[in-house]
Amino acid sequence: MKTRIKAFFDSLQPLPDTEWKAFESCFERMTFQKEEELLSEGRACDFIGFIESGVIRFFQVKDGTEKVTAFWFSGDFLSNYRSFLSGQASDHYIQALTDGSYYRLKREALLKLYDQFPLIDRLGRLMAERLYLMVTNRLDNLLSQTPEERYMQLQSKNSKLLQEIPQYMVASYLGISPESLSRIRKRLSTR
Amino acid sequence: MKTRIKAFFDSLQPLPDTEWKAFESCFERMTFQKEEELLSEGRACDFIGFIESGVIRFFQVKDGTEKVTAFWFSGDFLSNYRSFLSGQASDHYIQALTDGSYYRLKREALLKLYDQFPLIDRLGRLMAERLYLMVTNRLDNLLSQTPEERYMQLQSKNSKLLQEIPQYMVASYLGISPESLSRIRKRLSTR
DNA sequence: GTGATTTCTTAACCAAAGTCAATCACCCGA
DNA sequence: TCGGGTGATTGACTTTGGTTAAGAAATCAC
């Protein structure tokens, strides 16, 4: 499996050979095409994954308009983890913005691994904890910053995102209308 | 330990006697007084806890004004879990709004338990997963609802909160100014 | 390359919430 | 009981972002 993904898990909890082999062998490599839906609203998400290549967005449809919750790139965690954990139907879509590929681990296989290997159970704890940190970061960000501040932060920390993603999707991710983002950009450029 | 708190952990992962005894014995009962700070900004949070009685708020100071992130009541989980996990200084205060008590488990003790008992490690995973679900709920709520909708939801789902907490703190929790909340209330009452 | 579609920008107008300031209502303690 | 303090409300005004509509720019398909 891709070294990047191994690095992710190693940073959480290095696994001895036996565990790693068992763990790794449960991943399947999947490919996707631009526009493809990896998960539809209404279905429970029964996998987690890690992107090898390509760009993916995580969004929901609210009152007829699309609200983007996240963009994912190579190396990123890929799942509706909430639906994955709760078993409830997803309120989000997962959709490819480009062609690409990812490594998929099905829920059932992961639960078996948790039961078989305490160290993988611990890895699961550390993964949940890491994801908790990520989502609280985003929450904090939304609570404490204005759209303009969020855009500036995106520019400085994640400029790759701005280059690869249409602006109206970025606007949605920032929680504003495309027109507002356009205004913000204009405001910033004339300073 | 309080039955409510046992019920919380039982709902995640029932523990056999040995594990439960070891787990329970690591909790300490703590009391607090109105206004007391259970955690100050700048310190790492080195415990998790569960409230036995009383009301607590979780807030940060941003540009000189207090922003309330959460209110906690009897039975609720109590920690800056983010700081607890990352070891980084807390950007939030934890402060008592009333007199009360809670059961505290120190980080060091929990980490030892994780190492000693795989089942408690699993309990930790399920706890992290549960907390993940709670924070994504809040995130969704903030992203997809207007302040007015959030207030109405609070009324229907958490009216206890509205009775026990000063309005200006509720406003802060909703992400608006006290004046705006006052106007929203007026708007709603004349419908 | 050309036409069509999609994306981005701009403008005018509107609604919601913020700010500032004044006032009201209530509680509590001396 | 009176006065002070806290919290809630109201009003005037400002700011910000949403909406609608139009047009410009970029991209795509043939």
Coordinates of C-alpha atoms (C1' of nucleotides) in Angstrom, one line a residue:
Chain A
M1 CA 0.0 0.0 0.0
K2 CA 1.1 3.5 -0.7
T3 CA 3.8 4.7 1.6
R4 CA 1.9 7.9 2.5
I5 CA -0.9 5.9 3.9
K6 CA 1.4 3.7 5.8
A7 CA 3.0 6.8 7.2
F8 CA -0.4 8.0 8.4
F9 CA -1.0 4.9 10.4
D10 CA 2.6 4.7 11.6
S11 CA 2.3 8.2 13.0
L12 CA -0.6 7.0 15.1
Q13 CA 0.5 3.6 16.1
P14 CA 3.3 1.5 14.4
L15 CA 2.2 -2.1 13.9
P16 CA 4.3 -5.2 14.1
D17 CA 4.6 -7.3 11.0
T18 CA 1.7 -9.7 11.8
E19 CA -0.8 -6.9 12.5
W20 CA 0.3 -4.7 9.6
K21 CA 0.1 -7.6 7.1
A22 CA -3.4 -8.5 8.4
F23 CA -4.4 -4.8 8.3
E24 CA -3.0 -4.0 4.9
S25 CA -4.4 -7.1 3.2
C26 CA -7.9 -5.9 4.0
F27 CA -7.6 -2.7 1.9
E28 CA -8.7 -2.8 -1.7
R29 CA -7.5 -0.4 -4.3
M30 CA -10.3 1.3 -6.0
T31 CA -10.4 3.7 -9.0
F32 CA -12.9 6.4 -9.7
Q33 CA -13.7 8.8 -12.6
K34 CA -14.5 12.4 -12.6
E35 CA -18.1 13.1 -11.4
E36 CA -18.5 9.6 -10.0
E37 CA -20.4 9.3 -6.8
L38 CA -18.5 7.3 -4.2
L39 CA -21.4 7.6 -1.7
S40 CA -24.9 8.8 -2.3
E41 CA -27.2 10.5 0.2
G42 CA -29.5 8.1 1.9
R43 CA -27.0 5.2 2.0
A44 CA -25.0 4.2 5.0
C45 CA -21.3 4.6 4.5
D46 CA -19.7 1.2 5.0
F47 CA -16.1 2.0 4.4
I48 CA -13.2 4.3 5.2
G49 CA -10.5 5.0 2.6
F50 CA -7.4 6.9 1.8
I51 CA -6.9 8.8 -1.4
E52 CA -4.0 7.8 -3.6
S53 CA -4.6 10.4 -6.3
G54 CA -7.3 12.7 -7.3
V55 CA -9.7 15.2 -5.7
I56 CA -12.9 14.5 -4.0
R57 CA -15.6 16.6 -2.4
F58 CA -17.9 15.9 0.5
F59 CA -21.2 17.8 0.2
Q60 CA -24.9 17.8 1.0
V61 CA -27.9 19.2 -0.8
K62 CA -29.9 21.6 1.4
D63 CA -32.9 23.4 0.0
G64 CA -31.8 22.5 -3.5
T65 CA -28.3 24.0 -3.2
E66 CA -25.1 22.1 -2.7
K67 CA -23.2 22.8 0.6
V68 CA -19.6 21.6 0.5
T69 CA -18.3 20.4 3.9
A70 CA -14.9 19.3 2.8
F71 CA -12.4 18.7 -0.1
W72 CA -10.1 15.8 0.0
F73 CA -6.8 15.3 -1.8
S74 CA -4.1 12.7 -2.1
G75 CA -3.3 11.2 1.3
D76 CA -6.5 12.4 2.9
F77 CA -8.9 10.3 4.9
L78 CA -12.1 9.5 2.9
S79 CA -15.4 8.5 4.4
N80 CA -18.6 9.8 5.9
Y81 CA -17.1 8.7 9.2
R82 CA -20.3 9.8 11.0
S83 CA -22.5 7.6 9.0
F84 CA -19.8 4.9 9.2
L85 CA -19.8 5.0 13.0
S86 CA -23.5 5.4 13.5
G87 CA -24.7 3.2 10.7
Q88 CA -27.2 5.8 9.8
A89 CA -28.0 6.9 6.3
S90 CA -25.6 9.5 5.0
D91 CA -26.8 13.1 4.6
H92 CA -23.9 13.8 2.4
Y93 CA -22.6 12.8 -1.0
I94 CA -19.0 11.9 -1.7
Q95 CA -18.2 12.8 -5.3
A96 CA -15.0 12.7 -7.4
L97 CA -13.9 16.1 -8.9
T98 CA -11.2 14.4 -10.9
D99 CA -10.2 10.9 -12.0
G100 CA -8.2 9.1 -9.3
S101 CA -7.9 6.1 -6.9
Y102 CA -8.1 5.2 -3.3
Y103 CA -7.6 2.4 -0.9
R104 CA -10.8 1.2 0.7
L105 CA -11.4 -0.7 4.0
K106 CA -14.9 -2.0 4.5
R107 CA -16.5 -1.5 7.9
E108 CA -17.1 -5.2 8.4
A109 CA -13.5 -6.0 7.8
L110 CA -12.3 -3.3 10.2
L111 CA -14.6 -4.5 12.9
K112 CA -13.2 -8.0 12.6
L113 CA -9.7 -6.6 12.8
Y114 CA -10.6 -4.6 15.9
D115 CA -11.8 -7.9 17.5
Q116 CA -8.8 -9.9 16.4
F117 CA -6.0 -7.5 17.2
P118 CA -6.0 -5.2 20.3
L119 CA -3.3 -3.1 18.6
I120 CA -5.5 -2.4 15.7
D121 CA -8.3 -1.6 18.1
R122 CA -5.9 1.0 19.6
L123 CA -5.1 2.2 16.1
G124 CA -8.8 2.7 15.7
R125 CA -8.9 4.8 18.9
L126 CA -6.1 6.9 17.7
M127 CA -7.7 7.4 14.4
A128 CA -11.0 8.4 16.0
E129 CA -9.1 10.8 18.2
R130 CA -7.2 12.3 15.2
L131 CA -10.5 12.8 13.3
Y132 CA -12.0 14.4 16.4
L133 CA -9.1 16.9 16.4
M134 CA -9.7 17.6 12.8
V135 CA -13.4 18.3 13.1
T136 CA -13.0 20.5 16.1
N137 CA -10.4 22.5 14.2
R138 CA -12.9 23.1 11.5
L139 CA -15.6 24.0 14.1
D140 CA -13.4 26.5 15.8
N141 CA -12.5 28.0 12.5
L142 CA -16.2 28.5 11.6
L143 CA -17.1 29.8 15.0
S144 CA -14.3 32.3 15.4
Q145 CA -13.6 33.7 12.0
T146 CA -15.4 35.8 9.4
P147 CA -15.7 34.5 5.9
E148 CA -13.0 36.9 4.8
E149 CA -10.6 35.6 7.5
R150 CA -11.4 32.0 6.5
Y151 CA -10.6 32.8 2.9
M152 CA -7.3 34.4 3.8
Q153 CA -6.4 31.4 5.9
L154 CA -7.3 29.1 3.0
Q155 CA -5.0 31.2 0.8
S156 CA -2.1 30.9 3.2
K157 CA -2.5 27.3 4.4
N158 CA -4.2 25.5 1.5
S159 CA -3.5 27.4 -1.7
K160 CA -3.5 24.2 -3.6
L161 CA -7.2 23.9 -2.9
L162 CA -7.9 27.3 -4.4
Q163 CA -6.1 26.4 -7.6
E164 CA -7.8 23.1 -8.2
I165 CA -11.4 23.9 -7.2
P166 CA -14.0 26.0 -8.9
Q167 CA -14.7 29.2 -6.9
Y168 CA -18.4 28.6 -6.4
M169 CA -17.5 25.4 -4.6
V170 CA -14.9 27.2 -2.5
A171 CA -17.5 29.8 -1.6
S172 CA -19.9 27.0 -0.5
Y173 CA -17.1 25.5 1.6
L174 CA -16.5 28.9 3.2
G175 CA -20.3 29.1 3.9
I176 CA -21.0 32.0 1.6
S177 CA -22.5 32.7 -1.8
P178 CA -20.2 32.8 -4.9
E179 CA -21.0 36.5 -5.2
S180 CA -19.8 37.2 -1.7
L181 CA -16.5 35.4 -2.4
S182 CA -16.1 37.4 -5.5
R183 CA -16.5 40.6 -3.5
I184 CA -14.1 39.4 -0.8
R185 CA -11.5 38.7 -3.5
K186 CA -11.9 42.1 -5.0
R187 CA -11.7 43.7 -1.6
L188 CA -8.5 41.9 -0.8
S189 CA -6.9 42.5 -4.2
T190 CA -7.3 46.3 -3.9
R191 CA -5.5 46.5 -0.5
Chain B
M1 CA -19.8 5.9 41.0
K2 CA -23.0 7.5 40.0
T3 CA -25.3 5.1 38.0
R4 CA -25.7 7.6 35.2
I5 CA -22.1 7.6 34.5
K6 CA -21.9 3.8 34.6
A7 CA -24.8 3.8 32.2
F8 CA -22.9 6.0 29.8
F9 CA -19.9 3.6 29.7
D10 CA -22.1 0.5 29.6
S11 CA -23.9 1.9 26.6
L12 CA -20.5 2.0 24.9
Q13 CA -18.8 -1.2 26.1
P14 CA -19.9 -3.1 29.2
L15 CA -16.8 -4.1 31.2
P16 CA -16.3 -7.3 33.2
D17 CA -15.8 -6.9 37.0
T18 CA -12.0 -6.7 36.9
E19 CA -11.9 -4.0 34.3
W20 CA -14.7 -2.0 35.8
K21 CA -13.2 -2.0 39.3
A22 CA -9.9 -0.9 37.9
F23 CA -11.6 1.7 35.8
E24 CA -13.9 3.1 38.5
S25 CA -11.2 3.2 41.1
C26 CA -9.3 5.7 39.0
F27 CA -12.1 8.3 39.2
E28 CA -12.0 10.9 41.9
R29 CA -15.0 12.8 43.1
M30 CA -14.5 16.6 42.9
T31 CA -16.7 19.4 44.0
F32 CA -16.8 22.9 42.6
Q33 CA -18.4 26.3 43.5
K34 CA -20.2 28.8 41.4
E35 CA -17.8 30.9 39.3
E36 CA -14.9 28.5 39.9
E37 CA -12.6 27.8 37.0
L38 CA -12.0 24.1 36.4
L39 CA -9.6 24.8 33.6
S40 CA -8.0 28.1 32.5
E41 CA -6.9 29.2 29.1
G42 CA -3.2 28.4 28.5
R43 CA -3.1 25.2 30.5
A44 CA -3.3 21.8 29.0
C45 CA -6.4 19.8 30.0
D46 CA -5.1 16.8 31.8
F47 CA -8.5 15.1 32.7
I48 CA -11.8 14.0 31.5
G49 CA -14.8 14.1 33.8
F50 CA -18.5 13.5 34.2
I51 CA -20.8 15.9 35.9
E52 CA -22.8 14.6 38.9
S53 CA -24.6 17.8 39.6
G54 CA -24.4 21.5 38.6
V55 CA -24.0 23.5 35.4
I56 CA -20.8 24.3 33.6
R57 CA -19.9 26.4 30.6
F58 CA -17.1 25.9 28.1
F59 CA -16.0 29.2 26.6
Q60 CA -13.2 31.1 25.1
V61 CA -12.2 34.8 25.1
K62 CA -11.9 36.3 21.7
D63 CA -11.1 39.9 21.1
G64 CA -12.1 40.6 24.7
T65 CA -15.6 39.0 24.5
E66 CA -16.6 35.6 25.7
K67 CA -17.7 33.0 23.2
V68 CA -19.5 30.1 24.7
T69 CA -18.9 26.8 22.9
A70 CA -21.0 24.5 25.1
F71 CA -23.0 24.2 28.3
W72 CA -22.8 21.0 30.3
F73 CA -25.2 19.5 32.8
S74 CA -25.6 16.5 35.1
G75 CA -24.4 13.4 33.3
D76 CA -22.5 15.2 30.6
F77 CA -18.9 14.6 29.6
L78 CA -16.6 17.3 30.9
S79 CA -13.2 18.1 29.4
N80 CA -11.4 20.1 26.8
Y81 CA -11.0 16.8 25.0
R82 CA -9.0 18.5 22.2
S83 CA -6.4 19.8 24.6
F84 CA -6.6 16.5 26.5
L85 CA -5.8 14.6 23.3
S86 CA -3.2 16.9 21.8
G87 CA -1.5 17.9 25.0
Q88 CA -1.6 21.5 23.8
A89 CA -2.6 24.5 25.9
S90 CA -6.4 25.1 26.1
D91 CA -7.8 28.0 24.2
H92 CA -11.0 27.6 26.3
Y93 CA -12.0 28.1 29.9
I94 CA -14.1 25.6 31.8
Q95 CA -16.1 27.5 34.4
A96 CA -18.9 26.5 36.9
L97 CA -22.1 28.4 36.6
T98 CA -23.5 26.8 39.8
D99 CA -22.1 24.8 42.7
G100 CA -21.8 21.1 41.9
S101 CA -19.6 18.0 41.6
Y102 CA -18.1 15.7 39.1
Y103 CA -16.0 12.6 38.7
R104 CA -12.6 13.1 37.4
L105 CA -10.2 10.8 35.6
K106 CA -6.7 12.1 35.0
R107 CA -5.0 11.6 31.7
E108 CA -2.1 9.7 33.1
A109 CA -4.3 7.2 34.8
L110 CA -6.4 6.7 31.7
L111 CA -3.4 6.1 29.5
K112 CA -2.2 3.5 32.0
L113 CA -5.6 1.8 31.9
Y114 CA -5.4 1.8 28.1
D115 CA -2.1 0.0 28.3
Q116 CA -3.3 -2.5 31.0
F117 CA -6.7 -3.4 29.6
P118 CA -7.5 -3.9 25.9
L119 CA -11.2 -3.6 26.7
I120 CA -10.7 -0.2 28.3
D121 CA -8.6 0.8 25.2
R122 CA -11.7 -0.2 23.2
L123 CA -13.9 1.8 25.5
G124 CA -11.6 4.7 24.8
R125 CA -12.1 4.2 21.1
L126 CA -15.9 4.1 21.5
M127 CA -15.7 7.2 23.6
A128 CA -13.7 9.1 21.0
E129 CA -16.1 7.9 18.4
R130 CA -19.1 9.1 20.4
L131 CA -17.5 12.5 21.0
Y132 CA -16.8 12.7 17.2
L133 CA -20.5 12.2 16.5
M134 CA -21.4 14.9 19.0
V135 CA -19.1 17.5 17.6
T136 CA -20.1 16.7 14.0
N137 CA -23.7 17.2 15.0
R138 CA -22.9 20.6 16.3
L139 CA -20.9 21.5 13.2
D140 CA -23.8 20.5 11.0
N141 CA -26.1 22.5 13.1
L142 CA -24.0 25.6 12.8
L143 CA -23.4 25.2 9.1
S144 CA -27.0 24.5 8.0
Q145 CA -29.1 26.6 10.2
T146 CA -29.8 30.3 10.7
P147 CA -29.5 31.7 14.3
E148 CA -33.3 31.8 14.4
E149 CA -33.6 28.2 13.5
R150 CA -30.9 27.3 16.1
Y151 CA -32.8 29.1 18.7
M152 CA -36.0 27.3 17.9
Q153 CA -34.3 24.0 18.0
L154 CA -32.8 24.9 21.4
Q155 CA -36.3 25.7 22.6
S156 CA -37.7 22.4 21.5
K157 CA -34.8 20.1 22.3
N158 CA -33.1 21.7 25.2
S159 CA -35.5 24.0 27.0
K160 CA -33.9 23.2 30.3
L161 CA -30.9 25.1 29.0
L162 CA -32.9 28.2 28.3
Q163 CA -34.3 28.3 31.8
E164 CA -31.1 27.9 33.6
I165 CA -28.7 30.1 31.6
P166 CA -28.6 33.9 31.2
Q167 CA -29.8 35.0 27.8
Y168 CA -26.5 36.7 26.9
M169 CA -24.7 33.4 27.3
V170 CA -27.3 31.6 25.2
A171 CA -26.8 34.3 22.5
S172 CA -23.1 33.7 22.6
Y173 CA -23.7 30.0 22.3
L174 CA -25.9 30.6 19.2
G175 CA -23.2 32.8 17.7
I176 CA -25.1 36.1 17.9
S177 CA -25.2 39.3 20.0
P178 CA -27.6 39.5 23.0
E179 CA -29.5 42.2 21.1
S180 CA -30.1 39.9 18.1
L181 CA -31.4 37.1 20.4
S182 CA -33.7 39.6 22.0
R183 CA -35.1 40.6 18.5
I184 CA -35.4 36.9 17.5
R185 CA -37.4 36.2 20.6
K186 CA -39.6 39.2 19.9
R187 CA -40.1 38.1 16.3
L188 CA -41.1 34.6 17.4
S189 CA -43.4 35.7 20.1
T190 CA -45.5 37.8 17.8
R191 CA -46.1 35.0 15.3
Chain C
dG1 C1' -12.6 28.1 -34.7
dT2 C1' -17.2 28.8 -33.3
dG3 C1' -21.1 28.5 -30.6
dA4 C1' -22.8 26.9 -26.3
dT5 C1' -22.3 26.2 -21.6
dT6 C1' -20.3 27.1 -17.3
dT7 C1' -18.1 30.1 -14.2
dC8 C1' -17.0 34.5 -12.5
dT9 C1' -17.8 39.3 -11.8
dT10 C1' -20.5 43.4 -11.1
dA11 C1' -24.4 46.2 -9.7
dA12 C1' -28.7 47.4 -7.3
dC13 C1' -31.4 46.3 -3.8
dC14 C1' -32.8 43.8 0.5
dA15 C1' -32.7 41.4 4.9
dA16 C1' -30.3 40.0 9.0
dA17 C1' -27.3 40.9 12.4
dG18 C1' -23.8 44.0 14.6
dT19 C1' -22.9 48.3 17.2
dC20 C1' -23.8 52.0 20.1
dA21 C1' -26.6 54.2 23.3
dA22 C1' -30.6 54.8 26.1
dT23 C1' -34.0 52.8 28.9
dC24 C1' -36.4 49.4 31.5
dA25 C1' -37.0 45.5 34.8
dC26 C1' -35.5 43.0 38.4
dC27 C1' -32.8 41.5 42.3
dC28 C1' -30.0 42.1 46.1
dG29 C1' -27.6 44.0 49.8
dA30 C1' -26.6 47.8 52.9
Chain D
dT1 C1' -36.6 51.0 51.3
dC2 C1' -33.5 52.9 48.5
dG3 C1' -29.7 52.7 45.3
dG4 C1' -26.6 50.1 42.5
dG5 C1' -25.8 46.6 39.5
dT6 C1' -26.9 43.2 36.2
dG7 C1' -29.4 41.6 32.4
dA8 C1' -33.0 42.4 28.8
dT9 C1' -35.1 45.3 25.5
dT10 C1' -35.6 48.9 22.1
dG11 C1' -34.2 52.3 18.6
dA12 C1' -31.1 54.4 15.1
dC13 C1' -27.7 53.5 12.2
dT14 C1' -24.0 50.6 9.9
dT15 C1' -22.1 46.5 8.0
dT16 C1' -22.2 42.3 5.8
dG17 C1' -23.9 38.9 3.1
dG18 C1' -27.9 37.2 0.2
dT19 C1' -30.7 37.7 -4.0
dT20 C1' -31.6 38.8 -8.6
dA21 C1' -30.2 40.0 -12.9
dA22 C1' -27.0 41.1 -16.3
dG23 C1' -23.0 40.7 -18.7
dA24 C1' -17.9 39.2 -19.2
dA25 C1' -14.7 35.6 -19.2
dA26 C1' -13.3 31.0 -19.6
dT27 C1' -14.0 26.4 -20.9
dC28 C1' -15.8 22.7 -23.6
dA29 C1' -17.7 20.2 -27.4
dC30 C1' -18.4 19.7 -32.1

